[in-house]
PDB file of C-alpha atoms in Angstrom:
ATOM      1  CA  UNK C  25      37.338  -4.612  10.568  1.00 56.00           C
ATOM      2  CA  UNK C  26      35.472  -6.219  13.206  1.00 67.00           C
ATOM      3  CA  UNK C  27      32.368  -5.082  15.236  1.00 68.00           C
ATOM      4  CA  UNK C  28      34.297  -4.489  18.472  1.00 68.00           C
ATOM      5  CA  UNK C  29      36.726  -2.239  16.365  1.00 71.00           C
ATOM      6  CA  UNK C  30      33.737  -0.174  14.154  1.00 73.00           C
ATOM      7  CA  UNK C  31      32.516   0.322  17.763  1.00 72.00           C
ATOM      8  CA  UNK C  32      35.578   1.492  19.423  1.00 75.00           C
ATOM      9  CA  UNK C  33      36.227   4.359  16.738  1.00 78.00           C
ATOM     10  CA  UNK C  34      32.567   5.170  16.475  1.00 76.00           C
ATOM     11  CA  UNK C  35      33.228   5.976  20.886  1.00 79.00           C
ATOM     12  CA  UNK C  36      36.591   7.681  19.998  1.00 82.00           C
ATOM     13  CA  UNK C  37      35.102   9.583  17.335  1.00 84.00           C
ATOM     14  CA  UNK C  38      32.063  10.619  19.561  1.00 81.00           C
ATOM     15  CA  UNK C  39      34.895  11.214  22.338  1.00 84.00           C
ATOM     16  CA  UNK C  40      37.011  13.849  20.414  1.00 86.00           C
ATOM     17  CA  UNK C  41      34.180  15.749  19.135  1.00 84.00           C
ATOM     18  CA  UNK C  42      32.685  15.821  22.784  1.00 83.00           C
ATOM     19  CA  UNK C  43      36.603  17.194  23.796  1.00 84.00           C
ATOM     20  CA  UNK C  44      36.781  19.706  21.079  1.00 80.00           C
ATOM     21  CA  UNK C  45      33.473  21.569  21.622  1.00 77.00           C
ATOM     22  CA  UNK C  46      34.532  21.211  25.529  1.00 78.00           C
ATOM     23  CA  UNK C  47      37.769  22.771  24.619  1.00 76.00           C
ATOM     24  CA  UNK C  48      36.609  25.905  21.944  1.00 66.00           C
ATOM     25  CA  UNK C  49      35.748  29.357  23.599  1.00 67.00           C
ATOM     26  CA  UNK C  50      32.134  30.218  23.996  1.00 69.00           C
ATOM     27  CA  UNK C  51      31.282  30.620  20.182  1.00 70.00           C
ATOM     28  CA  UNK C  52      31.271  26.885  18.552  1.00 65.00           C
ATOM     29  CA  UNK C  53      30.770  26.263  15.251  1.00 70.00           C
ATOM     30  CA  UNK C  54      29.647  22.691  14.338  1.00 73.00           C
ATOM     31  CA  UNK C  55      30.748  21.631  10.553  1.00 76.00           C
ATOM     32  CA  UNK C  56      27.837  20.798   8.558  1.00 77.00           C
ATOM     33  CA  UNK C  57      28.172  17.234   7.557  1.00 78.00           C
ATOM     34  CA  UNK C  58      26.396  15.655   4.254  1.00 77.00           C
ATOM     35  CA  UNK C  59      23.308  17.918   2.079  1.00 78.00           C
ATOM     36  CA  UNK C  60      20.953  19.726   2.883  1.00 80.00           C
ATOM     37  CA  UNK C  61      17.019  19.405   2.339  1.00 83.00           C
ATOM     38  CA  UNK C  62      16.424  22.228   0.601  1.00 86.00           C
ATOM     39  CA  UNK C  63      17.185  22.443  -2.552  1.00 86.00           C
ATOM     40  CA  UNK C  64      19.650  19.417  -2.623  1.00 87.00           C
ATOM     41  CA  UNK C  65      17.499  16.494  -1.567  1.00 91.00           C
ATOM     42  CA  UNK C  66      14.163  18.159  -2.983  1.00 92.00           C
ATOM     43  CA  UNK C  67      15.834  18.378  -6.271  1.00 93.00           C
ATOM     44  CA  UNK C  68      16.877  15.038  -6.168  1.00 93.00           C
ATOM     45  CA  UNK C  69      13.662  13.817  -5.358  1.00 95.00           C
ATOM     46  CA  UNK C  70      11.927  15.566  -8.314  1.00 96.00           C
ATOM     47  CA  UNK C  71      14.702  14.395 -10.740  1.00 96.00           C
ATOM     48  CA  UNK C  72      13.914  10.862  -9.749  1.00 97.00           C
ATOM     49  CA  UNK C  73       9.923  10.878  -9.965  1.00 98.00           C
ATOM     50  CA  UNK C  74      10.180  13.202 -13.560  1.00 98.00           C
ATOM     51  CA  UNK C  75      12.683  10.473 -14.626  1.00 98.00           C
ATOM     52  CA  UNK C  76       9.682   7.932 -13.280  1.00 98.00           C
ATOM     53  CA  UNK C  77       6.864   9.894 -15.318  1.00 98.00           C
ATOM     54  CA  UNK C  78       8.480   9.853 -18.494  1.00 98.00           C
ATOM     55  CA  UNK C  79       9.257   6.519 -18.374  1.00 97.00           C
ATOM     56  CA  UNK C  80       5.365   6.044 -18.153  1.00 95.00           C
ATOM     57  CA  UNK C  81       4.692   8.402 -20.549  1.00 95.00           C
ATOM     58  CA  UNK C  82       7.059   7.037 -23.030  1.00 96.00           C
ATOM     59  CA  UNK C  83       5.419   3.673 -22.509  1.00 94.00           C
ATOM     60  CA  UNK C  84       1.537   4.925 -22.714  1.00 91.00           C
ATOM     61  CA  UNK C  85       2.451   6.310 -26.289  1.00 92.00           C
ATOM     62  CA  UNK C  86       4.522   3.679 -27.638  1.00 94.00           C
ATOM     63  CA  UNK C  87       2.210   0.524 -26.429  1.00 91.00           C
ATOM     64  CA  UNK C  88      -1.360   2.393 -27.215  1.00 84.00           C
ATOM     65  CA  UNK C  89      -4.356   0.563 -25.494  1.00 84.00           C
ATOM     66  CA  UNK C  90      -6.033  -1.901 -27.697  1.00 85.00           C
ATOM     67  CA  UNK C  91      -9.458  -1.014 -29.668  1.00 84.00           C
ATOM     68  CA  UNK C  92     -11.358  -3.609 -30.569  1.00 84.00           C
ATOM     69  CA  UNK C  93     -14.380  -3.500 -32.586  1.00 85.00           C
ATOM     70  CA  UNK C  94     -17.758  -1.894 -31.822  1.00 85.00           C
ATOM     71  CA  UNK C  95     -20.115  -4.019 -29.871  1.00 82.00           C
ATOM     72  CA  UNK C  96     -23.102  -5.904 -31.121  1.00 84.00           C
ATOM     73  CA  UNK C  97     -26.230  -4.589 -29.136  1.00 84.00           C
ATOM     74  CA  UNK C  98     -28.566  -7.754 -30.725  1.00 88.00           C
ATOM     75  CA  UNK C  99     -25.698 -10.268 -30.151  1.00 84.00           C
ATOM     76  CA  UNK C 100     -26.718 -12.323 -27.252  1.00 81.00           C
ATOM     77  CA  UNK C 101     -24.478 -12.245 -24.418  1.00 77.00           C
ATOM     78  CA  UNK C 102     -22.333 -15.386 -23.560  1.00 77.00           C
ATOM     79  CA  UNK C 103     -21.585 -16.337 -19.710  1.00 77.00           C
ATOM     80  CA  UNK C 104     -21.874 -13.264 -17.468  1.00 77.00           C
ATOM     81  CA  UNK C 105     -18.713 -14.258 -14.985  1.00 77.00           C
ATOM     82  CA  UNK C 106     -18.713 -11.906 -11.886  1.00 76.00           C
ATOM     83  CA  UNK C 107     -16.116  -9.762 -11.086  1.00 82.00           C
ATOM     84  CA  UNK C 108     -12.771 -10.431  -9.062  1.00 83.00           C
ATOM     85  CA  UNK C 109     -14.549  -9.120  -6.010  1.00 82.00           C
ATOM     86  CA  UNK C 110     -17.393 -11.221  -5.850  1.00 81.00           C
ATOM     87  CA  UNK C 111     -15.832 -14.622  -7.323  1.00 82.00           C
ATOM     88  CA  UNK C 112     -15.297 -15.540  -3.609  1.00 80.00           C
ATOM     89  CA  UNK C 113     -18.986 -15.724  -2.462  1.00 79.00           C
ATOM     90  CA  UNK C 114     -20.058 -16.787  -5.992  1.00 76.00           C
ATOM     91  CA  UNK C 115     -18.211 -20.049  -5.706  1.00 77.00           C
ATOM     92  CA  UNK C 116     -20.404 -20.647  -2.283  1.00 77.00           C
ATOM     93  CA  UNK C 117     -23.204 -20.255  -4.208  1.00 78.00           C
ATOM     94  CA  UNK C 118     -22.271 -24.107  -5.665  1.00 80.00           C
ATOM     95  CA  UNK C 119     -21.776 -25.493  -2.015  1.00 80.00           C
ATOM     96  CA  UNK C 120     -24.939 -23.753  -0.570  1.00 75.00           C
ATOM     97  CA  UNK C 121     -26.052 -27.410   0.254  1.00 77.00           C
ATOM     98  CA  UNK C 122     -23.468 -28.762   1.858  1.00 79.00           C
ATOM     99  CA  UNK C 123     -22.548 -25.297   4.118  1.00 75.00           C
ATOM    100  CA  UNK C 124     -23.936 -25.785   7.465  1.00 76.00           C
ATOM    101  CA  UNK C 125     -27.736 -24.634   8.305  1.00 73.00           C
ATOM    102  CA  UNK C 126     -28.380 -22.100  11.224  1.00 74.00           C
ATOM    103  CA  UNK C 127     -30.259 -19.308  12.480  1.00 75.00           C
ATOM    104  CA  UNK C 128     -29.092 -16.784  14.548  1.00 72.00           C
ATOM    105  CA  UNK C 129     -31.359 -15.321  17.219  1.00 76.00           C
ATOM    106  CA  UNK C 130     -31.959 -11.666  17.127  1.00 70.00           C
ATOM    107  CA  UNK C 131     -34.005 -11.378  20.104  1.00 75.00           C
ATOM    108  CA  UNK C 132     -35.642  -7.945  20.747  1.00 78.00           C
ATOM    109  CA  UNK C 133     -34.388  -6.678  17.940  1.00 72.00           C
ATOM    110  CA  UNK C 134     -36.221  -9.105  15.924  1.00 69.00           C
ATOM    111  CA  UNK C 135     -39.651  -8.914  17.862  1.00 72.00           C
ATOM    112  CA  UNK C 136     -39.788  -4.987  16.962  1.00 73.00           C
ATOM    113  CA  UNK C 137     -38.753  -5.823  13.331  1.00 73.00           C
ATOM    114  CA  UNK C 138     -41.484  -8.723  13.167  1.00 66.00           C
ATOM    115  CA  UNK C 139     -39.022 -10.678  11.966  1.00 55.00           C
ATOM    116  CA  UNK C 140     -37.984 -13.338  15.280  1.00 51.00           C
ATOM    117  CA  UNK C 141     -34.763 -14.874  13.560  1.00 58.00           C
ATOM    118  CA  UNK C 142     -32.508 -13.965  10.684  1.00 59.00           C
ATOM    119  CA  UNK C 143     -31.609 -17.313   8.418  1.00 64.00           C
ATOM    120  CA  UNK C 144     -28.258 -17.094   7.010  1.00 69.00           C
ATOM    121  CA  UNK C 145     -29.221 -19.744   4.581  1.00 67.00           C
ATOM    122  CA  UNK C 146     -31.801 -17.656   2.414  1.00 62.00           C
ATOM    123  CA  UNK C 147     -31.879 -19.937  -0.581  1.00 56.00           C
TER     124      UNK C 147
END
């Protein structure tokens, strides 16, 4: 069926409802079409995410986490690496002198600090 066709008896079907309430005494009744929220859909709903958390459950008991051994306190510690969050400026920290070398004015800001300019190359 084409789209000029879906669109002609989507009108017509907008077109006879329009003449039957237009045609009905002065009570009208409207049919209820589909489900309801309440309790239908809610039920639904919780069905679905129960379904989700026993899934999750079911996995956090079968695949426990792993324990590995107690940690050495005298064992010396190997290469601290940083953490996800800060790998971005730590890898600057290996270009520091080859990034570009400015100050940036503060003005009065700076003479009530004592401190005239800011330099963003503090190394």
């Amino acid at each position: 069926m084409g789209l000029v066709e879906n669109l002609g008896r989507v009108a017509s079907s907008y077109m006879d409802e329009k003449e039957k309430l237009q045609t009905t005494g002065d009570k009208r009744k409207r049919t209820r079409m589909g489900h309801g929220f309440w309790p239908h859909e809610v039920l639904r709903d919780i069905l679905i995410f129960a379904f989700m958390g026993a899934v999750l459950l079911y996995y956090a008991w079968i695949i426990p986490p792993p324990l590995h051994g107690a940690a050495d306190p005298y064992a010396q510690a190997g290469f601290v690496f940083p953490d996800w969050y800060v790998l971005f400026s730590y890898g600057y920290l290996r270009w520091g002198e080859y990034l570009p070398q400015f100050t940036v004015p503060t003005g009065f800001v700076g003479d009530i600090f004592g401190q005239p300019v800011f330099p963003w190359n503090a190394a």
